[in-house]
PDB file of C-alpha atoms and ligand atoms in Angstrom:
ATOM      1  CA  MET A   1       0.000   0.000   0.000  1.00  0.00           C
ATOM      2  CA  LYS A   2       1.222   3.471  -0.884  1.00  0.00           C
ATOM      3  CA  ARG A   3       1.837   6.267   1.566  1.00  0.00           C
ATOM      4  CA  LEU A   4      -0.799   8.858   2.434  1.00  0.00           C
ATOM      5  CA  GLU A   5      -0.824  11.867   0.073  1.00  0.00           C
ATOM      6  CA  GLY A   6      -1.004  14.634   2.652  1.00  0.00           C
ATOM      7  CA  ILE A   7      -4.242  16.324   3.675  1.00  0.00           C
ATOM      8  CA  HIS A   8      -7.332  15.384   1.631  1.00  0.00           C
ATOM      9  CA  HIS A   9      -9.834  17.800   3.193  1.00  0.00           C
ATOM     10  CA  ILE A  10     -10.606  19.633   6.416  1.00  0.00           C
ATOM     11  CA  SER A  11     -14.166  19.833   7.720  1.00  0.00           C
ATOM     12  CA  ALA A  12     -15.430  22.552  10.026  1.00  0.00           C
ATOM     13  CA  ILE A  13     -18.686  23.961  11.370  1.00  0.00           C
ATOM     14  CA  THR A  14     -20.428  27.200  10.482  1.00  0.00           C
ATOM     15  CA  SER A  15     -23.562  28.825  11.853  1.00  0.00           C
ATOM     16  CA  ASP A  16     -24.389  30.700   8.626  1.00  0.00           C
ATOM     17  CA  ALA A  17     -23.890  29.267   5.137  1.00  0.00           C
ATOM     18  CA  GLN A  18     -24.253  32.594   3.294  1.00  0.00           C
ATOM     19  CA  ARG A  19     -21.670  34.391   5.410  1.00  0.00           C
ATOM     20  CA  ASN A  20     -19.470  31.312   5.035  1.00  0.00           C
ATOM     21  CA  VAL A  21     -19.670  31.509   1.211  1.00  0.00           C
ATOM     22  CA  ASP A  22     -19.037  35.244   1.341  1.00  0.00           C
ATOM     23  CA  PHE A  23     -15.821  34.660   3.290  1.00  0.00           C
ATOM     24  CA  TYR A  24     -14.359  31.552   1.651  1.00  0.00           C
ATOM     25  CA  VAL A  25     -15.242  32.517  -1.934  1.00  0.00           C
ATOM     26  CA  GLY A  26     -15.483  36.291  -1.719  1.00  0.00           C
ATOM     27  CA  VAL A  27     -12.570  36.981   0.634  1.00  0.00           C
ATOM     28  CA  LEU A  28     -10.221  33.974   0.467  1.00  0.00           C
ATOM     29  CA  GLY A  29     -10.861  33.319  -3.208  1.00  0.00           C
ATOM     30  CA  LEU A  30     -11.633  29.602  -3.070  1.00  0.00           C
ATOM     31  CA  ARG A  31     -14.089  28.025  -5.488  1.00  0.00           C
ATOM     32  CA  LEU A  32     -17.359  26.583  -4.168  1.00  0.00           C
ATOM     33  CA  VAL A  33     -16.960  23.115  -5.699  1.00  0.00           C
ATOM     34  CA  LYS A  34     -19.944  21.321  -4.187  1.00  0.00           C
ATOM     35  CA  LYS A  35     -23.166  22.484  -2.629  1.00  0.00           C
ATOM     36  CA  SER A  36     -24.732  19.582  -0.796  1.00  0.00           C
ATOM     37  CA  ILE A  37     -26.701  18.880   2.367  1.00  0.00           C
ATOM     38  CA  ASN A  38     -25.780  17.674   5.799  1.00  0.00           C
ATOM     39  CA  GLN A  39     -26.811  14.022   5.557  1.00  0.00           C
ATOM     40  CA  ASP A  40     -27.908  14.021   9.191  1.00  0.00           C
ATOM     41  CA  HIS A  41     -29.833  17.317   8.923  1.00  0.00           C
ATOM     42  CA  THR A  42     -31.135  17.631   5.395  1.00  0.00           C
ATOM     43  CA  SER A  43     -32.523  21.143   5.869  1.00  0.00           C
ATOM     44  CA  VAL A  44     -29.019  22.636   6.082  1.00  0.00           C
ATOM     45  CA  TYR A  45     -25.964  22.749   3.883  1.00  0.00           C
ATOM     46  CA  HIS A  46     -22.700  20.920   3.584  1.00  0.00           C
ATOM     47  CA  LEU A  47     -20.444  23.204   1.542  1.00  0.00           C
ATOM     48  CA  PHE A  48     -17.167  22.245  -0.101  1.00  0.00           C
ATOM     49  CA  TYR A  49     -14.565  24.774  -1.247  1.00  0.00           C
ATOM     50  CA  GLY A  50     -11.425  24.073  -3.201  1.00  0.00           C
ATOM     51  CA  ASP A  51      -9.153  24.946  -6.060  1.00  0.00           C
ATOM     52  CA  GLU A  52     -10.344  25.447  -9.633  1.00  0.00           C
ATOM     53  CA  HIS A  53     -10.212  21.680 -10.302  1.00  0.00           C
ATOM     54  CA  ALA A  54     -11.544  20.522  -6.928  1.00  0.00           C
ATOM     55  CA  HIS A  55      -8.476  18.467  -6.138  1.00  0.00           C
ATOM     56  CA  PRO A  56      -7.953  16.759  -2.805  1.00  0.00           C
ATOM     57  CA  GLY A  57      -5.407  18.853  -0.919  1.00  0.00           C
ATOM     58  CA  ALA A  58      -7.269  22.174  -1.001  1.00  0.00           C
ATOM     59  CA  ASP A  59     -10.766  21.087   0.016  1.00  0.00           C
ATOM     60  CA  MET A  60     -12.214  22.943   2.994  1.00  0.00           C
ATOM     61  CA  THR A  61     -15.734  21.829   3.901  1.00  0.00           C
ATOM     62  CA  PHE A  62     -18.340  23.230   6.277  1.00  0.00           C
ATOM     63  CA  PHE A  63     -21.375  21.717   7.911  1.00  0.00           C
ATOM     64  CA  GLU A  64     -24.002  24.348   8.576  1.00  0.00           C
ATOM     65  CA  TYR A  65     -25.785  24.433  11.925  1.00  0.00           C
ATOM     66  CA  PRO A  66     -27.779  27.680  11.808  1.00  0.00           C
ATOM     67  CA  GLY A  67     -27.449  29.728  14.971  1.00  0.00           C
ATOM     68  CA  LEU A  68     -25.024  27.321  16.653  1.00  0.00           C
ATOM     69  CA  PRO A  69     -23.022  29.201  19.314  1.00  0.00           C
ATOM     70  CA  ARG A  70     -19.337  29.723  18.765  1.00  0.00           C
ATOM     71  CA  GLY A  71     -17.039  26.958  19.892  1.00  0.00           C
ATOM     72  CA  ARG A  72     -13.423  27.090  20.886  1.00  0.00           C
ATOM     73  CA  ALA A  73     -10.573  24.752  20.063  1.00  0.00           C
ATOM     74  CA  GLY A  74      -9.033  22.873  22.966  1.00  0.00           C
ATOM     75  CA  ALA A  75      -7.220  19.644  23.734  1.00  0.00           C
ATOM     76  CA  GLY A  76      -7.854  17.025  21.068  1.00  0.00           C
ATOM     77  CA  MET A  77      -9.038  19.489  18.434  1.00  0.00           C
ATOM     78  CA  VAL A  78      -7.574  21.108  15.364  1.00  0.00           C
ATOM     79  CA  SER A  79      -7.037  24.783  16.140  1.00  0.00           C
ATOM     80  CA  ARG A  80      -5.757  26.271  12.898  1.00  0.00           C
ATOM     81  CA  VAL A  81      -5.571  25.572   9.160  1.00  0.00           C
ATOM     82  CA  LEU A  82      -2.252  26.313   7.433  1.00  0.00           C
ATOM     83  CA  TRP A  83      -2.312  27.188   3.739  1.00  0.00           C
ATOM     84  CA  ARG A  84       0.613  27.562   1.386  1.00  0.00           C
ATOM     85  CA  VAL A  85       1.198  30.739  -0.556  1.00  0.00           C
ATOM     86  CA  GLY A  86       3.852  31.319  -3.192  1.00  0.00           C
ATOM     87  CA  SER A  87       6.126  34.019  -1.806  1.00  0.00           C
ATOM     88  CA  PRO A  88       6.626  36.669   0.878  1.00  0.00           C
ATOM     89  CA  SER A  89       4.944  39.167  -1.443  1.00  0.00           C
ATOM     90  CA  ALA A  90       1.812  36.996  -1.282  1.00  0.00           C
ATOM     91  CA  ILE A  91       1.897  37.426   2.499  1.00  0.00           C
ATOM     92  CA  ASP A  92       2.078  41.205   1.966  1.00  0.00           C
ATOM     93  CA  PHE A  93      -0.854  41.004  -0.448  1.00  0.00           C
ATOM     94  CA  TRP A  94      -3.021  39.077   2.016  1.00  0.00           C
ATOM     95  CA  GLU A  95      -2.144  41.318   4.934  1.00  0.00           C
ATOM     96  CA  THR A  96      -3.268  44.348   2.905  1.00  0.00           C
ATOM     97  CA  ARG A  97      -6.348  42.602   1.510  1.00  0.00           C
ATOM     98  CA  LEU A  98      -7.574  41.296   4.872  1.00  0.00           C
ATOM     99  CA  HIS A  99      -7.025  44.620   6.607  1.00  0.00           C
ATOM    100  CA  GLY A 100      -8.795  46.385   3.761  1.00  0.00           C
ATOM    101  CA  LEU A 101     -11.811  44.113   4.207  1.00  0.00           C
ATOM    102  CA  GLY A 102     -11.930  44.723   7.955  1.00  0.00           C
ATOM    103  CA  TYR A 103     -10.195  41.577   9.226  1.00  0.00           C
ATOM    104  CA  SER A 104      -7.317  41.704  11.632  1.00  0.00           C
ATOM    105  CA  ALA A 105      -4.250  39.724  10.599  1.00  0.00           C
ATOM    106  CA  ARG A 106      -0.917  39.475  12.365  1.00  0.00           C
ATOM    107  CA  ARG A 107       2.555  38.442  11.301  1.00  0.00           C
ATOM    108  CA  THR A 108       4.301  35.715  13.231  1.00  0.00           C
ATOM    109  CA  ASP A 109       8.019  35.697  14.012  1.00  0.00           C
ATOM    110  CA  SER A 110       8.495  33.233  11.153  1.00  0.00           C
ATOM    111  CA  GLY A 111       6.870  35.609   8.674  1.00  0.00           C
ATOM    112  CA  SER A 112       3.568  33.762   8.306  1.00  0.00           C
ATOM    113  CA  LEU A 113       0.221  35.548   8.519  1.00  0.00           C
ATOM    114  CA  VAL A 114      -2.447  34.541  11.052  1.00  0.00           C
ATOM    115  CA  PHE A 115      -6.093  35.587  10.872  1.00  0.00           C
ATOM    116  CA  ALA A 116      -9.544  34.243  11.652  1.00  0.00           C
ATOM    117  CA  ASP A 117     -12.742  34.059   9.659  1.00  0.00           C
ATOM    118  CA  TRP A 118     -15.816  35.959  10.852  1.00  0.00           C
ATOM    119  CA  GLU A 119     -16.702  33.265  13.374  1.00  0.00           C
ATOM    120  CA  GLY A 120     -13.267  32.715  14.819  1.00  0.00           C
ATOM    121  CA  LEU A 121     -11.812  29.848  12.781  1.00  0.00           C
ATOM    122  CA  GLU A 122      -8.065  30.485  12.534  1.00  0.00           C
ATOM    123  CA  HIS A 123      -5.997  30.312   9.382  1.00  0.00           C
ATOM    124  CA  GLU A 124      -2.275  30.783   8.775  1.00  0.00           C
ATOM    125  CA  LEU A 125      -0.610  31.514   5.451  1.00  0.00           C
ATOM    126  CA  VAL A 126       2.907  30.127   5.118  1.00  0.00           C
ATOM    127  CA  VAL A 127       5.626  30.236   2.471  1.00  0.00           C
ATOM    128  CA  VAL A 128       7.275  26.825   2.197  1.00  0.00           C
ATOM    129  CA  ALA A 129       9.780  25.291  -0.176  1.00  0.00           C
ATOM    130  CA  VAL A 130       8.018  22.223  -1.565  1.00  0.00           C
ATOM    131  CA  SER A 131       7.601  20.953  -5.105  1.00  0.00           C
ATOM    132  CA  ASP A 132       3.931  19.991  -4.589  1.00  0.00           C
ATOM    133  CA  ALA A 133       1.703  21.342  -7.354  1.00  0.00           C
ATOM    134  CA  PRO A 134      -0.015  24.569  -6.255  1.00  0.00           C
ATOM    135  CA  LEU A 135      -3.797  24.119  -6.071  1.00  0.00           C
ATOM    136  CA  VAL A 136      -5.315  27.510  -6.842  1.00  0.00           C
ATOM    137  CA  ALA A 137      -8.707  28.949  -7.661  1.00  0.00           C
ATOM    138  CA  GLU A 138      -9.503  32.042  -9.698  1.00  0.00           C
ATOM    139  CA  HIS A 139     -10.767  35.318  -8.254  1.00  0.00           C
ATOM    140  CA  PRO A 140     -10.786  38.675 -10.072  1.00  0.00           C
ATOM    141  CA  GLU A 141      -9.274  40.557  -7.128  1.00  0.00           C
ATOM    142  CA  ILE A 142      -6.567  37.988  -6.339  1.00  0.00           C
ATOM    143  CA  PRO A 143      -3.584  37.686  -8.720  1.00  0.00           C
ATOM    144  CA  ALA A 144      -2.859  34.018  -9.448  1.00  0.00           C
ATOM    145  CA  GLU A 145       0.645  34.284  -7.954  1.00  0.00           C
ATOM    146  CA  HIS A 146      -0.851  35.367  -4.613  1.00  0.00           C
ATOM    147  CA  ALA A 147      -3.727  32.855  -4.434  1.00  0.00           C
ATOM    148  CA  LEU A 148      -3.895  30.183  -1.745  1.00  0.00           C
ATOM    149  CA  GLN A 149      -2.116  27.043  -2.997  1.00  0.00           C
ATOM    150  CA  GLY A 150      -3.680  24.312  -0.885  1.00  0.00           C
ATOM    151  CA  PHE A 151      -3.158  22.924   2.587  1.00  0.00           C
ATOM    152  CA  HIS A 152       0.208  22.751   4.249  1.00  0.00           C
ATOM    153  CA  ALA A 153      -0.746  21.537   7.724  1.00  0.00           C
ATOM    154  CA  VAL A 154      -3.133  21.680  10.623  1.00  0.00           C
ATOM    155  CA  ARG A 155      -2.246  22.786  14.115  1.00  0.00           C
ATOM    156  CA  ALA A 156      -3.913  20.812  16.907  1.00  0.00           C
ATOM    157  CA  TYR A 157      -3.849  20.903  20.683  1.00  0.00           C
ATOM    158  CA  SER A 158      -2.351  18.061  22.692  1.00  0.00           C
ATOM    159  CA  ALA A 159      -0.703  17.925  26.089  1.00  0.00           C
ATOM    160  CA  HIS A 160       0.956  14.655  25.102  1.00  0.00           C
ATOM    161  CA  PRO A 161       1.810  14.569  21.405  1.00  0.00           C
ATOM    162  CA  GLU A 162       4.203  11.713  22.144  1.00  0.00           C
ATOM    163  CA  TRP A 163       1.130   9.539  22.735  1.00  0.00           C
ATOM    164  CA  SER A 164       0.242  10.053  19.075  1.00  0.00           C
ATOM    165  CA  ALA A 165       3.703   9.202  17.756  1.00  0.00           C
ATOM    166  CA  PRO A 166       3.349   5.384  17.514  1.00  0.00           C
ATOM    167  CA  LEU A 167       0.106   5.507  15.514  1.00  0.00           C
ATOM    168  CA  LEU A 168       1.333   8.350  13.310  1.00  0.00           C
ATOM    169  CA  GLU A 169       4.730   6.831  12.580  1.00  0.00           C
ATOM    170  CA  GLN A 170       4.286   3.062  12.711  1.00  0.00           C
ATOM    171  CA  THR A 171       0.743   2.703  11.379  1.00  0.00           C
ATOM    172  CA  LEU A 172       0.053   5.785   9.255  1.00  0.00           C
ATOM    173  CA  GLY A 173       3.571   6.279   7.889  1.00  0.00           C
ATOM    174  CA  PHE A 174       4.054   9.876   9.046  1.00  0.00           C
ATOM    175  CA  THR A 175       7.589  11.178   9.523  1.00  0.00           C
ATOM    176  CA  ALA A 176       8.547  13.040  12.701  1.00  0.00           C
ATOM    177  CA  LEU A 177       9.766  16.553  11.835  1.00  0.00           C
ATOM    178  CA  GLY A 178      10.538  17.564  15.427  1.00  0.00           C
ATOM    179  CA  ASP A 179       8.924  20.296  17.546  1.00  0.00           C
ATOM    180  CA  GLY A 180       5.668  18.356  17.748  1.00  0.00           C
ATOM    181  CA  ALA A 181       5.207  18.085  13.986  1.00  0.00           C
ATOM    182  CA  TRP A 182       4.610  15.008  11.840  1.00  0.00           C
ATOM    183  CA  GLU A 183       4.292  14.875   8.067  1.00  0.00           C
ATOM    184  CA  ALA A 184       2.403  12.493   5.778  1.00  0.00           C
ATOM    185  CA  ARG A 185       4.151  12.692   2.414  1.00  0.00           C
ATOM    186  CA  GLY A 186       3.265  10.608  -0.622  1.00  0.00           C
ATOM    187  CA  GLU A 187       4.425  10.674  -4.223  1.00  0.00           C
ATOM    188  CA  GLN A 188       2.580  13.890  -5.067  1.00  0.00           C
ATOM    189  CA  ARG A 189       1.907  15.860  -1.901  1.00  0.00           C
ATOM    190  CA  GLY A 190       2.737  16.219   1.745  1.00  0.00           C
ATOM    191  CA  GLY A 191       0.771  17.562   4.693  1.00  0.00           C
ATOM    192  CA  SER A 192       1.493  17.823   8.388  1.00  0.00           C
ATOM    193  CA  ILE A 193      -0.053  17.942  11.825  1.00  0.00           C
ATOM    194  CA  ILE A 194       1.654  20.193  14.359  1.00  0.00           C
ATOM    195  CA  TYR A 195       0.756  19.807  18.034  1.00  0.00           C
ATOM    196  CA  ASP A 196       0.724  22.770  20.420  1.00  0.00           C
ATOM    197  CA  ALA A 197       0.186  22.746  24.180  1.00  0.00           C
ATOM    198  CA  PRO A 198      -3.551  23.141  24.840  1.00  0.00           C
ATOM    199  CA  PRO A 199      -5.148  26.183  26.461  1.00  0.00           C
ATOM    200  CA  ALA A 200      -6.584  25.860  29.960  1.00  0.00           C
ATOM    201  CA  GLN A 201     -10.158  26.254  28.733  1.00  0.00           C
ATOM    202  CA  ARG A 202     -12.180  23.157  27.981  1.00  0.00           C
ATOM    203  CA  PRO A 203     -12.704  22.488  24.275  1.00  0.00           C
ATOM    204  CA  LEU A 204     -16.109  23.279  22.846  1.00  0.00           C
ATOM    205  CA  GLN A 205     -17.198  21.988  19.447  1.00  0.00           C
ATOM    206  CA  GLY A 206     -19.259  24.819  18.025  1.00  0.00           C
ATOM    207  CA  SER A 207     -19.347  27.163  15.080  1.00  0.00           C
ATOM    208  CA  GLY A 208     -15.945  28.297  13.919  1.00  0.00           C
ATOM    209  CA  THR A 209     -14.245  25.058  14.958  1.00  0.00           C
ATOM    210  CA  VAL A 210     -12.736  22.244  12.935  1.00  0.00           C
ATOM    211  CA  HIS A 211     -14.529  18.912  13.181  1.00  0.00           C
ATOM    212  CA  HIS A 212     -11.963  16.619  11.550  1.00  0.00           C
ATOM    213  CA  VAL A 213      -8.976  16.431   9.235  1.00  0.00           C
ATOM    214  CA  ALA A 214      -8.874  13.881   6.424  1.00  0.00           C
ATOM    215  CA  TRP A 215      -5.712  12.396   4.927  1.00  0.00           C
ATOM    216  CA  ALA A 216      -5.604  11.193   1.338  1.00  0.00           C
ATOM    217  CA  MET A 217      -5.195   7.539   0.404  1.00  0.00           C
ATOM    218  CA  TYR A 218      -5.145   5.745  -2.938  1.00  0.00           C
ATOM    219  CA  ASP A 219      -8.484   4.153  -3.779  1.00  0.00           C
ATOM    220  CA  GLU A 220      -7.058   0.638  -4.030  1.00  0.00           C
ATOM    221  CA  ASP A 221      -5.562   0.876  -0.530  1.00  0.00           C
ATOM    222  CA  LEU A 222      -8.862   1.476   1.285  1.00  0.00           C
ATOM    223  CA  GLY A 223      -9.146  -2.051   2.692  1.00  0.00           C
ATOM    224  CA  ALA A 224      -5.492  -2.269   3.652  1.00  0.00           C
ATOM    225  CA  TRP A 225      -5.595   1.056   5.522  1.00  0.00           C
ATOM    226  CA  HIS A 226      -8.781  -0.008   7.295  1.00  0.00           C
ATOM    227  CA  ARG A 227      -7.153  -3.236   8.487  1.00  0.00           C
ATOM    228  CA  ALA A 228      -3.969  -1.420   9.518  1.00  0.00           C
ATOM    229  CA  VAL A 229      -5.823   1.109  11.640  1.00  0.00           C
ATOM    230  CA  LEU A 230      -7.975  -1.582  13.276  1.00  0.00           C
ATOM    231  CA  GLU A 231      -4.924  -3.754  13.974  1.00  0.00           C
ATOM    232  CA  ALA A 232      -3.218  -0.781  15.628  1.00  0.00           C
ATOM    233  CA  GLY A 233      -6.072  -0.691  18.139  1.00  0.00           C
ATOM    234  CA  ALA A 234      -7.742   2.476  16.916  1.00  0.00           C
ATOM    235  CA  HIS A 235     -11.523   2.320  17.046  1.00  0.00           C
ATOM    236  CA  ALA A 236     -12.107   2.875  13.363  1.00  0.00           C
ATOM    237  CA  SER A 237     -15.523   3.297  11.792  1.00  0.00           C
ATOM    238  CA  PRO A 238     -16.659   0.980   9.033  1.00  0.00           C
ATOM    239  CA  VAL A 239     -15.889   2.155   5.504  1.00  0.00           C
ATOM    240  CA  ILE A 240     -18.369   4.915   4.711  1.00  0.00           C
ATOM    241  CA  ASP A 241     -19.361   5.836   1.152  1.00  0.00           C
ATOM    242  CA  ARG A 242     -19.308   9.646   0.907  1.00  0.00           C
ATOM    243  CA  HIS A 243     -20.150   9.456  -2.808  1.00  0.00           C
ATOM    244  CA  TYR A 244     -17.202  11.701  -3.736  1.00  0.00           C
ATOM    245  CA  PHE A 245     -14.785   9.465  -1.810  1.00  0.00           C
ATOM    246  CA  ASN A 246     -14.762   6.530   0.600  1.00  0.00           C
ATOM    247  CA  SER A 247     -13.787   7.157   4.188  1.00  0.00           C
ATOM    248  CA  ILE A 248     -12.851   5.675   7.516  1.00  0.00           C
ATOM    249  CA  TYR A 249     -12.818   7.649  10.757  1.00  0.00           C
ATOM    250  CA  PHE A 250     -10.975   7.227  14.047  1.00  0.00           C
ATOM    251  CA  ARG A 251      -9.534   9.349  16.829  1.00  0.00           C
ATOM    252  CA  GLU A 252      -5.762   9.429  17.074  1.00  0.00           C
ATOM    253  CA  PRO A 253      -4.378   9.105  20.616  1.00  0.00           C
ATOM    254  CA  SER A 254      -4.330  12.881  21.262  1.00  0.00           C
ATOM    255  CA  GLY A 255      -8.056  12.917  20.506  1.00  0.00           C
ATOM    256  CA  VAL A 256      -8.077  14.575  17.099  1.00  0.00           C
ATOM    257  CA  LEU A 257     -10.695  13.067  14.783  1.00  0.00           C
ATOM    258  CA  PHE A 258      -8.905  11.701  11.709  1.00  0.00           C
ATOM    259  CA  GLU A 259     -10.439  10.514   8.483  1.00  0.00           C
ATOM    260  CA  LEU A 260      -8.696   8.620   5.720  1.00  0.00           C
ATOM    261  CA  ALA A 261     -10.393   9.443   2.423  1.00  0.00           C
ATOM    262  CA  THR A 262      -9.809   8.005  -1.046  1.00  0.00           C
ATOM    263  CA  LEU A 263      -8.472  10.318  -3.772  1.00  0.00           C
ATOM    264  CA  GLY A 264     -11.279   9.213  -6.087  1.00  0.00           C
ATOM    265  CA  PRO A 265     -13.785   9.384  -7.575  1.00  0.00           C
ATOM    266  CA  GLY A 266     -13.916  13.098  -6.711  1.00  0.00           C
ATOM    267  CA  PHE A 267     -16.339  15.954  -7.170  1.00  0.00           C
ATOM    268  CA  THR A 268     -16.859  15.510 -10.924  1.00  0.00           C
ATOM    269  CA  VAL A 269     -18.642  12.198 -10.314  1.00  0.00           C
ATOM    270  CA  ASP A 270     -22.067  13.892 -10.453  1.00  0.00           C
ATOM    271  CA  GLU A 271     -21.558  17.171 -12.355  1.00  0.00           C
ATOM    272  CA  PRO A 272     -19.073  18.500 -14.926  1.00  0.00           C
ATOM    273  CA  LEU A 273     -16.030  20.489 -13.801  1.00  0.00           C
ATOM    274  CA  GLU A 274     -17.314  23.768 -15.263  1.00  0.00           C
ATOM    275  CA  GLN A 275     -20.563  23.547 -13.295  1.00  0.00           C
ATOM    276  CA  LEU A 276     -19.260  22.404  -9.909  1.00  0.00           C
ATOM    277  CA  GLY A 277     -21.130  23.914  -7.001  1.00  0.00           C
ATOM    278  CA  GLN A 278     -23.805  25.685  -9.009  1.00  0.00           C
ATOM    279  CA  LYS A 279     -26.761  23.451  -8.301  1.00  0.00           C
ATOM    280  CA  LEU A 280     -27.642  21.490  -5.208  1.00  0.00           C
ATOM    281  CA  SER A 281     -25.926  18.091  -5.356  1.00  0.00           C
ATOM    282  CA  LEU A 282     -27.742  15.242  -3.678  1.00  0.00           C
ATOM    283  CA  THR A 283     -26.213  11.818  -3.285  1.00  0.00           C
ATOM    284  CA  PRO A 284     -28.242   8.869  -4.644  1.00  0.00           C
ATOM    285  CA  GLN A 285     -29.901   8.088  -1.323  1.00  0.00           C
ATOM    286  CA  PHE A 286     -31.340  11.654  -1.202  1.00  0.00           C
ATOM    287  CA  GLU A 287     -31.925  12.436  -4.883  1.00  0.00           C
ATOM    288  CA  HIS A 288     -35.506  11.097  -4.832  1.00  0.00           C
ATOM    289  CA  LEU A 289     -36.249  13.527  -1.973  1.00  0.00           C
ATOM    290  CA  ARG A 290     -35.050  16.601  -3.910  1.00  0.00           C
ATOM    291  CA  ASP A 291     -38.532  18.154  -4.154  1.00  0.00           C
ATOM    292  CA  GLN A 292     -38.871  17.961  -0.381  1.00  0.00           C
ATOM    293  CA  ILE A 293     -35.337  19.023   0.490  1.00  0.00           C
ATOM    294  CA  GLU A 294     -34.628  21.927  -1.833  1.00  0.00           C
ATOM    295  CA  PRO A 295     -37.529  24.229  -0.790  1.00  0.00           C
ATOM    296  CA  HIS A 296     -36.351  24.097   2.840  1.00  0.00           C
ATOM    297  CA  LEU A 297     -32.843  25.349   2.046  1.00  0.00           C
ATOM    298  CA  THR A 298     -32.098  29.052   2.089  1.00  0.00           C
ATOM    299  CA  PRO A 299     -30.881  29.977  -1.411  1.00  0.00           C
ATOM    300  CA  LEU A 300     -27.215  30.952  -1.464  1.00  0.00           C
ATOM    301  CA  VAL A 301     -25.719  33.829  -3.417  1.00  0.00           C
ATOM    302  CA  ASN A 302     -22.310  32.797  -4.748  1.00  0.00           C
ATOM    303  CA  PRO A 303     -20.077  35.855  -5.306  1.00  0.00           C
ATOM    304  CA  ARG A 304     -18.414  33.957  -8.157  1.00  0.00           C
ATOM    305  CA  ASP A 305     -21.619  34.049 -10.230  1.00  0.00           C
ATOM    306  CA  ALA A 306     -21.310  37.813 -10.666  1.00  0.00           C
ATOM    307  CA  TRP A 307     -17.767  37.744 -12.002  1.00  0.00           C
ATOM    308  CA  VAL A 308     -18.053  34.555 -14.092  1.00  0.00           C
ATOM    309  CA  ARG A 309     -21.027  35.996 -15.971  1.00  0.00           C
ATOM    310  CA  GLY A 310     -19.013  39.212 -16.329  1.00  0.00           C
TER     311      GLY A 310
HETATM  312 ZN1   ZN B   1     -14.485  14.442   6.099  1.00  0.00          ZN
END
């Protein structure tokens, strides 16, 4: 079985789908690549953002729970999403752009840029020397050379990252980078998890928090990864068909919810690349309920529609 290909997607929680679209498409410049429903609550959205081609590696997803109070990241949770950008001048561009749009953003000692979305979910833009293909989307206000280029890492809170080391290294094939960081690197891409000491406050899963991080596996390795995780003693879910990929879920020893997701078949399985995210996508088990589901969803305005039509 081949090694994991870095981060596949990151799923988080929002209290307001429209404001979420306005931020991730309008401000950050990602493409809305799939507009679906929360399979457990079919009256609300599950939104997927990504690069122009909806590749694994740049896919940020949000479950909508309207009105859900804000959460806060704590022990056993992902606290921040790290994105690659192309150069220090891209950091300058984003600092100016975010400030201009009313968001605070601060430089770290290492030169990265940290900011939060409108409901407190933290992001960090980093310049890194890797040969991974940049995964970018198009936005009229964002020059291509400054666009986000896909995930680099997640930061998570753990008081005992060493507890996670055996599963990460021996079972999942991550490499220890030191300073509480481990990288999953395959033939095409790499992605990391970086553990920080947790805050004193108890974690609270609410809006503006990350629910899980998914790592990418080759489709043919699904069964082998499932057996490996079970044999390592992790309490893995059965294989779950997410229509766009197949997944298994388990908590790593620090408590962070991991998913392993197949690279295929991907978001073009039910609509052509040019039309991704325009209409409501329902998986086969919900398609026959479309007439009952769609009227209960609040229509979304996608900022991209205005500039694509010109
Ligand atoms: Zn997921």
